[in-house]
Coordinates of C-alpha atoms and ligand atoms in Angstrom, one line a residue:
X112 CA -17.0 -3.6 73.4
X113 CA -18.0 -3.9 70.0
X114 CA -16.3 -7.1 67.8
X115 CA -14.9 -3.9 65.5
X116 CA -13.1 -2.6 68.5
X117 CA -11.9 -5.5 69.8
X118 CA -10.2 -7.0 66.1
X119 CA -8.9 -3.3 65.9
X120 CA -7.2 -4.0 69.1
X121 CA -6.2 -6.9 68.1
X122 CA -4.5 -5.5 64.7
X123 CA -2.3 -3.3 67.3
X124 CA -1.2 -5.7 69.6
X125 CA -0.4 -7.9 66.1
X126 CA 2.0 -5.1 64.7
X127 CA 3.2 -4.3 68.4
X128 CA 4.9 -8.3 68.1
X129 CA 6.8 -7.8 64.2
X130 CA 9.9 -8.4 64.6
X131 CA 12.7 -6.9 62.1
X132 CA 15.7 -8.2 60.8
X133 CA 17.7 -6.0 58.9
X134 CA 15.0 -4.0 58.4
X135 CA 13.0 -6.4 56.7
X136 CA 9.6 -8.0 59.4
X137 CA 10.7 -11.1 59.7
X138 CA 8.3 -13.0 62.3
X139 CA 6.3 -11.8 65.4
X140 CA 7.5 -12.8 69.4
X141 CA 5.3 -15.1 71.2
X142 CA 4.5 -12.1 73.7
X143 CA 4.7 -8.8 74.7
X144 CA 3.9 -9.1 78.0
X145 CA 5.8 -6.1 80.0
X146 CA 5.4 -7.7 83.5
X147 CA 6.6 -11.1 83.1
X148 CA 10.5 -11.8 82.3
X149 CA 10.4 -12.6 79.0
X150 CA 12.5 -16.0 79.6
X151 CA 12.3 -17.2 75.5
X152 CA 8.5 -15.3 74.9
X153 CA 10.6 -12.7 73.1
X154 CA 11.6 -15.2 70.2
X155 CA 9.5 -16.1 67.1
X156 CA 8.2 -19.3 67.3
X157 CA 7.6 -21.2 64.4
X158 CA 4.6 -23.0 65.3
X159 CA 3.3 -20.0 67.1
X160 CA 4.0 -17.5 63.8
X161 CA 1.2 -19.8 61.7
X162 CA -1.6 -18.4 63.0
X163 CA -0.3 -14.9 62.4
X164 CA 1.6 -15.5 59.0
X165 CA -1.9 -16.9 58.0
X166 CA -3.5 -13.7 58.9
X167 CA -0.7 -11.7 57.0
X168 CA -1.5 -14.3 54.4
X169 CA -5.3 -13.4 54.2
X170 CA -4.6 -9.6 54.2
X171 CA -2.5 -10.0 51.4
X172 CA 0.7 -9.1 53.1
X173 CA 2.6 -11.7 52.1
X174 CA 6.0 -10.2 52.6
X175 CA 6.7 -11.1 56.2
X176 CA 5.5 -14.6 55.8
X177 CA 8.2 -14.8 52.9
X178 CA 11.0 -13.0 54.5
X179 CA 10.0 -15.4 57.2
X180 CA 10.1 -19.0 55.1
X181 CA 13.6 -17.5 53.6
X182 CA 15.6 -16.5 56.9
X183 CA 14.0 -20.1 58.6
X184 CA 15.4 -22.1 55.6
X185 CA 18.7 -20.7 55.9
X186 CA 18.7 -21.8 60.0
X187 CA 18.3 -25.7 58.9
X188 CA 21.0 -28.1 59.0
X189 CA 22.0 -29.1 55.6
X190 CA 25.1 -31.7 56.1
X191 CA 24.2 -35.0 58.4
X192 CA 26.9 -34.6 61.2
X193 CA 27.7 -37.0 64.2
X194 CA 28.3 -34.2 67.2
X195 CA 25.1 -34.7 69.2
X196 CA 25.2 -31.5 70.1
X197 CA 24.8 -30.4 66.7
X198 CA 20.8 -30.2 65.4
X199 CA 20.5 -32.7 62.8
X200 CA 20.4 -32.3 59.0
X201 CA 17.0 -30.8 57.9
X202 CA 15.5 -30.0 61.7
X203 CA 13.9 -26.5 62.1
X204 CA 14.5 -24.6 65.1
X205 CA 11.6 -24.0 67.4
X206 CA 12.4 -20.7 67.5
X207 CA 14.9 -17.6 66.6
X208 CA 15.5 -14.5 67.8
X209 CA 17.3 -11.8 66.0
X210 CA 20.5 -10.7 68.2
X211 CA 23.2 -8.3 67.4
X212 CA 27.3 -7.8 67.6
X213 CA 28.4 -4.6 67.8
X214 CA 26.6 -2.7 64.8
X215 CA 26.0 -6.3 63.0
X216 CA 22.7 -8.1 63.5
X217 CA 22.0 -12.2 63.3
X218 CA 19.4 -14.4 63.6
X219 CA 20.1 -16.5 66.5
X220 CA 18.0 -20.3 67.0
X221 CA 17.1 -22.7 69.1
X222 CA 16.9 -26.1 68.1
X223 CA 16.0 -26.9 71.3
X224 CA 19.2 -27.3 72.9
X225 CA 18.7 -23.9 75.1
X226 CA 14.8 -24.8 75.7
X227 CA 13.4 -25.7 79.1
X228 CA 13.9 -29.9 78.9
X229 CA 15.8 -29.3 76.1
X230 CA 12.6 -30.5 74.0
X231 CA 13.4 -31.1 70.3
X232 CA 10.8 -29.2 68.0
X233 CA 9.4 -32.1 66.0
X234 CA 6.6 -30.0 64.6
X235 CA 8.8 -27.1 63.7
X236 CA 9.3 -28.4 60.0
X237 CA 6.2 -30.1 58.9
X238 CA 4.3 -26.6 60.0
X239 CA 7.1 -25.3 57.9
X240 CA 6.2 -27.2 54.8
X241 CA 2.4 -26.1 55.7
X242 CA 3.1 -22.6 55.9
X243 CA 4.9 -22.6 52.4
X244 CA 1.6 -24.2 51.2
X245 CA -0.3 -21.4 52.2
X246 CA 1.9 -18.8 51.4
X247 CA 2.1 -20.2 47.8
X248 CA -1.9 -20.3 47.2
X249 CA -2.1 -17.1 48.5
X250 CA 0.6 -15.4 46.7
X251 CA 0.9 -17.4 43.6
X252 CA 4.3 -17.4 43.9
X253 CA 5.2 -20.3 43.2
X254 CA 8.6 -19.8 42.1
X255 CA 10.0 -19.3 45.6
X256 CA 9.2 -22.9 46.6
X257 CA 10.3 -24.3 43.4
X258 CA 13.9 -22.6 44.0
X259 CA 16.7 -25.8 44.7
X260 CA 17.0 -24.6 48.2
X261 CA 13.6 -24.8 49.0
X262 CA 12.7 -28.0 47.3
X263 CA 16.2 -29.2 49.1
X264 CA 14.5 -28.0 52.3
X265 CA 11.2 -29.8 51.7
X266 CA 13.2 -32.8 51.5
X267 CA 16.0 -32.8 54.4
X268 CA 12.6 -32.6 56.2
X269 CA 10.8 -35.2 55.1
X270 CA 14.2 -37.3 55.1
X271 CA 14.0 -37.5 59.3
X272 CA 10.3 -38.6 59.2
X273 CA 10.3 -40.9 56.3
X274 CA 14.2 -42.3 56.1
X275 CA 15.8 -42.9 58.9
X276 CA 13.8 -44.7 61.4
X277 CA 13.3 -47.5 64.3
X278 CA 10.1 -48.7 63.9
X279 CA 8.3 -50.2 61.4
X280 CA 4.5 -48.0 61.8
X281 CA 3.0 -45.5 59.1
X282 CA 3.2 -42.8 62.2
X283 CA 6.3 -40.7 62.9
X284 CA 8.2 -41.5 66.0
X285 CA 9.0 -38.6 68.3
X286 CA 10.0 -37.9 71.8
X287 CA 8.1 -36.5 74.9
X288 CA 7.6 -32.5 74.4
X289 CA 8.3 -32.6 71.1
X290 CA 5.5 -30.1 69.7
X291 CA 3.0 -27.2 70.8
X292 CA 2.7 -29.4 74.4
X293 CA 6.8 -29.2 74.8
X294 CA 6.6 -30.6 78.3
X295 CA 6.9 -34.1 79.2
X296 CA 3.0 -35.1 79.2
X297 CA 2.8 -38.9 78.2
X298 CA 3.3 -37.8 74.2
X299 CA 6.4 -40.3 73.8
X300 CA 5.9 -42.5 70.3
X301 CA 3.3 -41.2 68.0
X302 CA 1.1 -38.3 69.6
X303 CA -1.9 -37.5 67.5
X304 CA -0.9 -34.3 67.1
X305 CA 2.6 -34.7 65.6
X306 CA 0.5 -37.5 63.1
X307 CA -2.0 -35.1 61.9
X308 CA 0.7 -32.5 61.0
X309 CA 2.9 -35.0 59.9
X310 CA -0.4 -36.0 57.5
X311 CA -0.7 -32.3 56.3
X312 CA 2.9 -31.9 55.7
X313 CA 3.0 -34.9 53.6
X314 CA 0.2 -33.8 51.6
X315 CA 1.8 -30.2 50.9
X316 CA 4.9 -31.5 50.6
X317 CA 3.4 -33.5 47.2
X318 CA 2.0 -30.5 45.6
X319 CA 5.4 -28.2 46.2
X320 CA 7.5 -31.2 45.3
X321 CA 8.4 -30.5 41.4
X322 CA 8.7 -34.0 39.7
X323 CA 12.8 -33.6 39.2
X324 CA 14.8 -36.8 39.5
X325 CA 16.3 -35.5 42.5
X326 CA 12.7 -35.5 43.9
X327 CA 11.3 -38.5 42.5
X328 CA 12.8 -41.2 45.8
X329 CA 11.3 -38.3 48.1
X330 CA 7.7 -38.1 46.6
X331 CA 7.4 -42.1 45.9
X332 CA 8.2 -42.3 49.8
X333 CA 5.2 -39.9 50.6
X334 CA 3.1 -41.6 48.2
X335 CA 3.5 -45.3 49.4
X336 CA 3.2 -43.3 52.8
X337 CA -0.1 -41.4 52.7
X338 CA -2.7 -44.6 52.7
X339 CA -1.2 -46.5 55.5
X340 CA -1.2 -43.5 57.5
X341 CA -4.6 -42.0 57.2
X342 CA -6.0 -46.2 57.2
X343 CA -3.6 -46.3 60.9
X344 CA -5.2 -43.3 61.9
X345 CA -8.8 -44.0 60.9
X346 CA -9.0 -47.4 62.4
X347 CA -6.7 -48.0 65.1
X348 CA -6.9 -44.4 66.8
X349 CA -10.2 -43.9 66.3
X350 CA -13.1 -44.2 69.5
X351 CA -16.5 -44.2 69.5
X352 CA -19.1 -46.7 71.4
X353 CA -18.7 -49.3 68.8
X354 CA -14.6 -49.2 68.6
X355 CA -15.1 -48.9 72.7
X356 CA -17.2 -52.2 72.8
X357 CA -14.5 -54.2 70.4
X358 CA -11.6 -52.5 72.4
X359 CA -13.3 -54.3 75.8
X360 CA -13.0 -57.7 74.4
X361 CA -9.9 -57.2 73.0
X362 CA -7.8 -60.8 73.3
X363 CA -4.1 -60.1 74.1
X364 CA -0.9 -61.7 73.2
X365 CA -1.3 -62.3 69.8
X366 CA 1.1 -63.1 67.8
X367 CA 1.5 -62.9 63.5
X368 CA -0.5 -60.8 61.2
X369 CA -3.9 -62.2 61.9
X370 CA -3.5 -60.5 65.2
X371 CA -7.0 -58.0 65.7
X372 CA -5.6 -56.6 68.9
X373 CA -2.2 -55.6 67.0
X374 CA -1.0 -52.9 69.8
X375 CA -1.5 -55.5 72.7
X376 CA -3.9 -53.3 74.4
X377 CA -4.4 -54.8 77.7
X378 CA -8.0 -53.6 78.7
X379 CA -7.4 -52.6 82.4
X380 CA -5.3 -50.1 80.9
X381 CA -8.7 -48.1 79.6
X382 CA -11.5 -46.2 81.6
X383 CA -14.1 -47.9 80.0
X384 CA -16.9 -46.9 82.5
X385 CA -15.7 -43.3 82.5
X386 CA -15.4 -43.3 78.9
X387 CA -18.9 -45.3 77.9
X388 CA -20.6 -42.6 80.0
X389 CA -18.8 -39.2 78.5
X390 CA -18.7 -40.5 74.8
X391 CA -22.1 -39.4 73.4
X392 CA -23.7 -42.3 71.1
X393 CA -23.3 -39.7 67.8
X394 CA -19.9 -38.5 68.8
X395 CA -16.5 -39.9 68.5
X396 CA -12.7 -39.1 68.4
X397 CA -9.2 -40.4 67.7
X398 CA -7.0 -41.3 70.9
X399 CA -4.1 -38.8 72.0
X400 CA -1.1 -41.5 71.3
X401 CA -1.1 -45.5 70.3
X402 CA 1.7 -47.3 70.6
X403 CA 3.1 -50.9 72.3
X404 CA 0.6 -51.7 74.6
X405 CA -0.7 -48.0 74.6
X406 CA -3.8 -46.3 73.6
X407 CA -4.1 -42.9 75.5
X408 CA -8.0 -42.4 75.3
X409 CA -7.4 -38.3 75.9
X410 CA -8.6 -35.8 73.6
X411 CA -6.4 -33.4 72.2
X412 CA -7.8 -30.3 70.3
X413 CA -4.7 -30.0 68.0
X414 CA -4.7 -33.7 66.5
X415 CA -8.4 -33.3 66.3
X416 CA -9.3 -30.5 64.7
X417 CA -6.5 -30.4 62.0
X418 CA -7.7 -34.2 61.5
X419 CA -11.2 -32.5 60.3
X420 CA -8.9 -29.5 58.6
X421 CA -6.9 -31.6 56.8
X422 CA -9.4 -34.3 55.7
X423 CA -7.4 -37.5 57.7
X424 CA -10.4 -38.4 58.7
X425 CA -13.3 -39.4 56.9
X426 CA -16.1 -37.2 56.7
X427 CA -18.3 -39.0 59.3
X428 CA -15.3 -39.0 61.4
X429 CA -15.3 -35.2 61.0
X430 CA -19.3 -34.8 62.0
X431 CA -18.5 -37.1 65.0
X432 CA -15.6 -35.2 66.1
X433 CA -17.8 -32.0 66.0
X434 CA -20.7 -33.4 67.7
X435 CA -18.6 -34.3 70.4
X436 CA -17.4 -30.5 70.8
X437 CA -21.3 -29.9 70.4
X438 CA -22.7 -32.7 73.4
X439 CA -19.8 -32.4 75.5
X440 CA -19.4 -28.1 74.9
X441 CA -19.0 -27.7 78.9
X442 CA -16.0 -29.8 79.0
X443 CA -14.2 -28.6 75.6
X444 CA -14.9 -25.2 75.5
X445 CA -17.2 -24.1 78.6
X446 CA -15.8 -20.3 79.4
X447 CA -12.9 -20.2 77.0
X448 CA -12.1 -22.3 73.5
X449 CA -10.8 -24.7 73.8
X450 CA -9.3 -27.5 76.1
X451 CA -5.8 -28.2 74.6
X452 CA -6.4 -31.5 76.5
X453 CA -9.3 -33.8 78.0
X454 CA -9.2 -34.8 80.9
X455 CA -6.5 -33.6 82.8
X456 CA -4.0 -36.1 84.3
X457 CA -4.6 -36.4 88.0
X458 CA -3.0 -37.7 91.2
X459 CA -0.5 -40.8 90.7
X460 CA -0.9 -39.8 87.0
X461 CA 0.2 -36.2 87.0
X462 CA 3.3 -37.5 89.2
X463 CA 4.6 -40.5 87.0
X464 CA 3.5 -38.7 83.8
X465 CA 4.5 -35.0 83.8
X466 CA 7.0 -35.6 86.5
X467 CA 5.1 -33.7 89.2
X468 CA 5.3 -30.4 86.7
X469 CA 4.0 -27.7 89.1
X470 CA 3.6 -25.8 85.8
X471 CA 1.2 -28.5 84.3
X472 CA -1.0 -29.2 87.5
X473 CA -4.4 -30.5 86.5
X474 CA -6.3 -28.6 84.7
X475 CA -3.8 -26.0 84.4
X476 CA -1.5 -25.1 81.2
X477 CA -1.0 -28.1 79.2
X478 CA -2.6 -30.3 81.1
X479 CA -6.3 -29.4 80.4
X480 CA -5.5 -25.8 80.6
X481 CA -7.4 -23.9 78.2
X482 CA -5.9 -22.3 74.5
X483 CA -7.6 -19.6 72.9
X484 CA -5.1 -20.2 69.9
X485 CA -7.4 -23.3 69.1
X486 CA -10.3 -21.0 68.5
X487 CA -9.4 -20.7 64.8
X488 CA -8.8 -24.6 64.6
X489 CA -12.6 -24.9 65.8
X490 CA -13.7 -22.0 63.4
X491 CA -11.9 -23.8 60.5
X492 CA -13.0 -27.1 61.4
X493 CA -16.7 -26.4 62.1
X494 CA -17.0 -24.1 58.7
X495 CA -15.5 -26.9 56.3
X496 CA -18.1 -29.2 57.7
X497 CA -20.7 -26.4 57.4
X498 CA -21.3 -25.8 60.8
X499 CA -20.7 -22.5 61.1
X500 CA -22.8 -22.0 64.4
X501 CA -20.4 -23.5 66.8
X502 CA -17.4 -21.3 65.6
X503 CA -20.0 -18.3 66.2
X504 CA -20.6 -19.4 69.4
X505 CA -17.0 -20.3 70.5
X506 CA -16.0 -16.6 68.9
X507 CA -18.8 -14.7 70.6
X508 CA -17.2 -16.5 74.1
X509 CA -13.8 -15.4 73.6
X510 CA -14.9 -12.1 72.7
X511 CA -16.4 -11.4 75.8
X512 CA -13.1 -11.9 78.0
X513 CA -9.9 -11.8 75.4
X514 CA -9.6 -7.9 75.6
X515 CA -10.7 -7.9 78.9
X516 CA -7.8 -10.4 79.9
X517 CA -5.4 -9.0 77.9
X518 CA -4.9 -11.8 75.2
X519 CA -3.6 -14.2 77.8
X520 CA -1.4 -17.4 76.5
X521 CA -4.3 -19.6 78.2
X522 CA -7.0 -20.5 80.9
X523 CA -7.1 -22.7 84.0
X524 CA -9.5 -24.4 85.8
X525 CA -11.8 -27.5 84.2
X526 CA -14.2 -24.7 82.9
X527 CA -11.5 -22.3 81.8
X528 CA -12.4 -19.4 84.1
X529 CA -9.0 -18.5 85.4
X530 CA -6.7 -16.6 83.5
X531 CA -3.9 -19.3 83.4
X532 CA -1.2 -19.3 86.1
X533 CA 1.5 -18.6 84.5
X534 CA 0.2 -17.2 81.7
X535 CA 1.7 -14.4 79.3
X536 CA -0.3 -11.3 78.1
X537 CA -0.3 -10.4 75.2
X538 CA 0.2 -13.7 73.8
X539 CA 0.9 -13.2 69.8
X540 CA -0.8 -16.6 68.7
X541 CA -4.0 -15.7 71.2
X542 CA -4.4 -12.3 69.3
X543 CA -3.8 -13.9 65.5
X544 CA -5.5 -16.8 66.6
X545 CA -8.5 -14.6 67.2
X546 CA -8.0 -12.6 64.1
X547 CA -7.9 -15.4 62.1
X548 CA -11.1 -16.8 63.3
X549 CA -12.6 -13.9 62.6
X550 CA -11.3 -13.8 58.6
X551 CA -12.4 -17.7 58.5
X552 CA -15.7 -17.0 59.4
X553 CA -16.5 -13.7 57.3
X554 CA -15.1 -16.0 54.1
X555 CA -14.7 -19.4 54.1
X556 CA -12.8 -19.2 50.5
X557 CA -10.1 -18.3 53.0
X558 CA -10.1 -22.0 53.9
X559 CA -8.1 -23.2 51.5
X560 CA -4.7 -22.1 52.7
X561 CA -4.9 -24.7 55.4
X562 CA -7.6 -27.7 53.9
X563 CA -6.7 -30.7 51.5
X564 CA -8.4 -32.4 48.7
X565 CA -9.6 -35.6 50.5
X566 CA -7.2 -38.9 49.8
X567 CA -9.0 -42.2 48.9
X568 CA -7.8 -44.6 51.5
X569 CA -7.8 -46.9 48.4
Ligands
LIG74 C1 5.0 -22.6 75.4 C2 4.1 -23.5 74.6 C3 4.6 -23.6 73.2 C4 4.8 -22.3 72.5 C5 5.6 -21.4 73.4 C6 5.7 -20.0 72.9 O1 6.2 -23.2 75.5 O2 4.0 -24.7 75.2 O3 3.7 -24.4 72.4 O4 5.3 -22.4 71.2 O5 5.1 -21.3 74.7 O6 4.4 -19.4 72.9

């Protein structure tokens, strides 16, 4: 099938998931799979709607992404309460759906309290703040994010990552599950991927922030923030052959601020023979979660690849982080883009560490499962580093099985043959994941709705 049939295809199955409140398109469903009870895949999703409100973006329809940042803003907390069982003050729901009494029609959300685990969405609002970004540069409107509810928005958010805390890093503490892997997979603390969104919603969050004196506490705290965040991430997450080799002799128990080894990373803790032999002299990466006397040396795509988008890390970092893609292609991408995770958690490990999820068996959903929604987090990644040729070659690989498959939600197997398990058809962010890549990759100017102007770590 020719790549014209197959984004047409794709544009149906897109419009097929809109979903309409009072008659307005308000969001699109996470699937639209007719064989598989729907359980929560007939809500909007707020991290999944990105990729297609970036789409609608591109193609100028910029309606349903506002509609969309309007109806979401009214579902956020806006008083601090003490009921636990209340979400608190300026959390976004992971998702909504839009349910009806009688003849009248409300948008219903989940904060997490009805969601399997009862995960909290931690990502939910920073990919908000994101999103509002995007839809400003492409619209120009930026009136909409300078009204007092959304600036008020902007900050409740930033108030529960930057105010009220219990530790004393530049990262944003979160619990198990508490992003686009919202299953308990060892991402307690500071997961990379919660950082490098966090990163990128700080970094929106100062060009939407007016300069009011309401304002002022809010962007001084994301100012003094930004540096010690991107230097944490830089340093003390990052691995390649030389950081492995300084990692080995770390000495432990240190105690004051000379300390080098300042997580008290004890060594046996780390595959270091494993690792030495997969990490590729020219490549490198940052680690999946750091923490007290943790350094998970996993690769996740997500923290990855918005690290390169976003400009977190350096631009060597970013070259490294691609090369490893490029040397170790059969393991990250192989028959579908891309792993979500690397490697998957085995054994004794997939017991203590998921819980013995039957759902996240090794190398199956989550747990080195494989996401075709990453394929426009490559494409992005690759073409602001002007390497264009992998995205090509990760698009021209999905394009020979997505139709085929039916858009599934994601691939099994450590090569990603199988269509996942469990998996939904007709998974919304598979198709705009696809579409986007596609826009990325015919016009790079398009880039700029999700990229940032580097910061000097100073
Ligand atoms: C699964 C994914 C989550 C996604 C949701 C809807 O729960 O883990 O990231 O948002 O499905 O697609």
């Amino acid at each position: 099938m020719s790549d014209r049939l197959i984004v047409e295809q794709a544009w149906d199955a897109l419009e097929h998931s809109i979903i309409y409140y009072q008659g307005r398109p308000v969001g699109t469903i996470a699937a639209c799979d007719p064989d598989i009870s729907a359980l929560n895949y007939d809500q909007c999703f707020i991290r999944d709607f990105v990729s297609s409100a970036l789409v609608f973006l591109i193609k100028g329809r910029t309606d349903i992404v506002r509609n969309f940042l309007e109806e979401t803003l009214k579902l956020q907390p806006k008083t601090g309460q003490l009921d636990c069982s209340k979400p608190s003050r300026g959390l976004m729901p992971a998702s909504f759906k839009i349910a009806s009494q009688g003849s009248k029609e409300y948008v219903k959300a989940d904060f997490g309290n009805h969601a399997i685990g009862r995960v909290a969405p931690a990502d939910s609002c920073l990919w908000w703040i994101v999103l509002l970004r995007a839809y400003v540069i492409a619209s120009q409107d930026t009136d909409l994010a300078h009204q007092a509810d959304f600036q008020e928005g902007i900050r409740l958010s930033l108030e529960l990552c930057l105010v009220t805390r219990f530790d004393m890093y530049p990262m944003v503490l979160v619990p198990d599950g508490a992003g686009m892997i919202d299953r308990r997979m060892g991402l307690y603390g500071h997961p990379l991927d919660i950082q490098a969104l966090f990163y990128a919603a700080l970094q929106a969050s100062l060009e939407l922030l007016v300069p009011s004196p309401e304002n002022q506490f809010m962007i001084q705290a994301i100012q003094s923030r930004l540096v010690p965040l991107l230097r944490q991430i830089r340093e003390n997450y990052w691995l390649d052959s030389d950081r492995l080799n300084v990692i080995y002799r770390f000495q432990v128990e240190e105690y004051g601020e000379e300390a080098l080894n300042q997580f008290n990373i004890y060594s046996d803790s780390i595959p270091f023979y494993r690792l030495a032999n997969w990490l590729p002299e020219a490549g490198g990466y940052l680690a999946g979660n750091l923490g007290p006397s943790q350094l998970d040396c996993r690769f996740f795509s997500l923290g990855n690849l918005l690290a390169v988008i976003t400009s977190l890390v350096d631009e060597q970092q970013s070259h490294r982080i691609l090369n490893l893609i490029e040397l170790r292609w059969s393991d990250l991408v192989s028959h579908m883009p891309m792993k979500l995770c690397y490697p998957a958690l085995e054994d004794t490990d997939w017991k203590i560490v998921t819980g013995a999820d039957p759902k996240n068996r090794p190398w199956s959903y989550h747990n080195g499962g494989s996401w075709p929604v990453l394929l426009w987090m490559l494409t992005a990644a690759a073409k602001k580093m002007d390497r264009g040729e992998l995205a090509h070659h990760a698009i021209a690989i999905a394009e020979r099985r997505l139709v085929l498959d039916q858009w599934p939600e994601y691939y099994d197997g450590p090569d990603g043959r199988l269509i996942g398990k469990e998996a939904r058809k007709y998974q919304t962010w598979t198709i705009a994941g696809y579409l986007l890549a596609k826009e990325l990759i015919a016009n790079p100017d398009h880039l700029k709705l999700v990229t940032f102007d580097p910061v000097l770590p100073g």
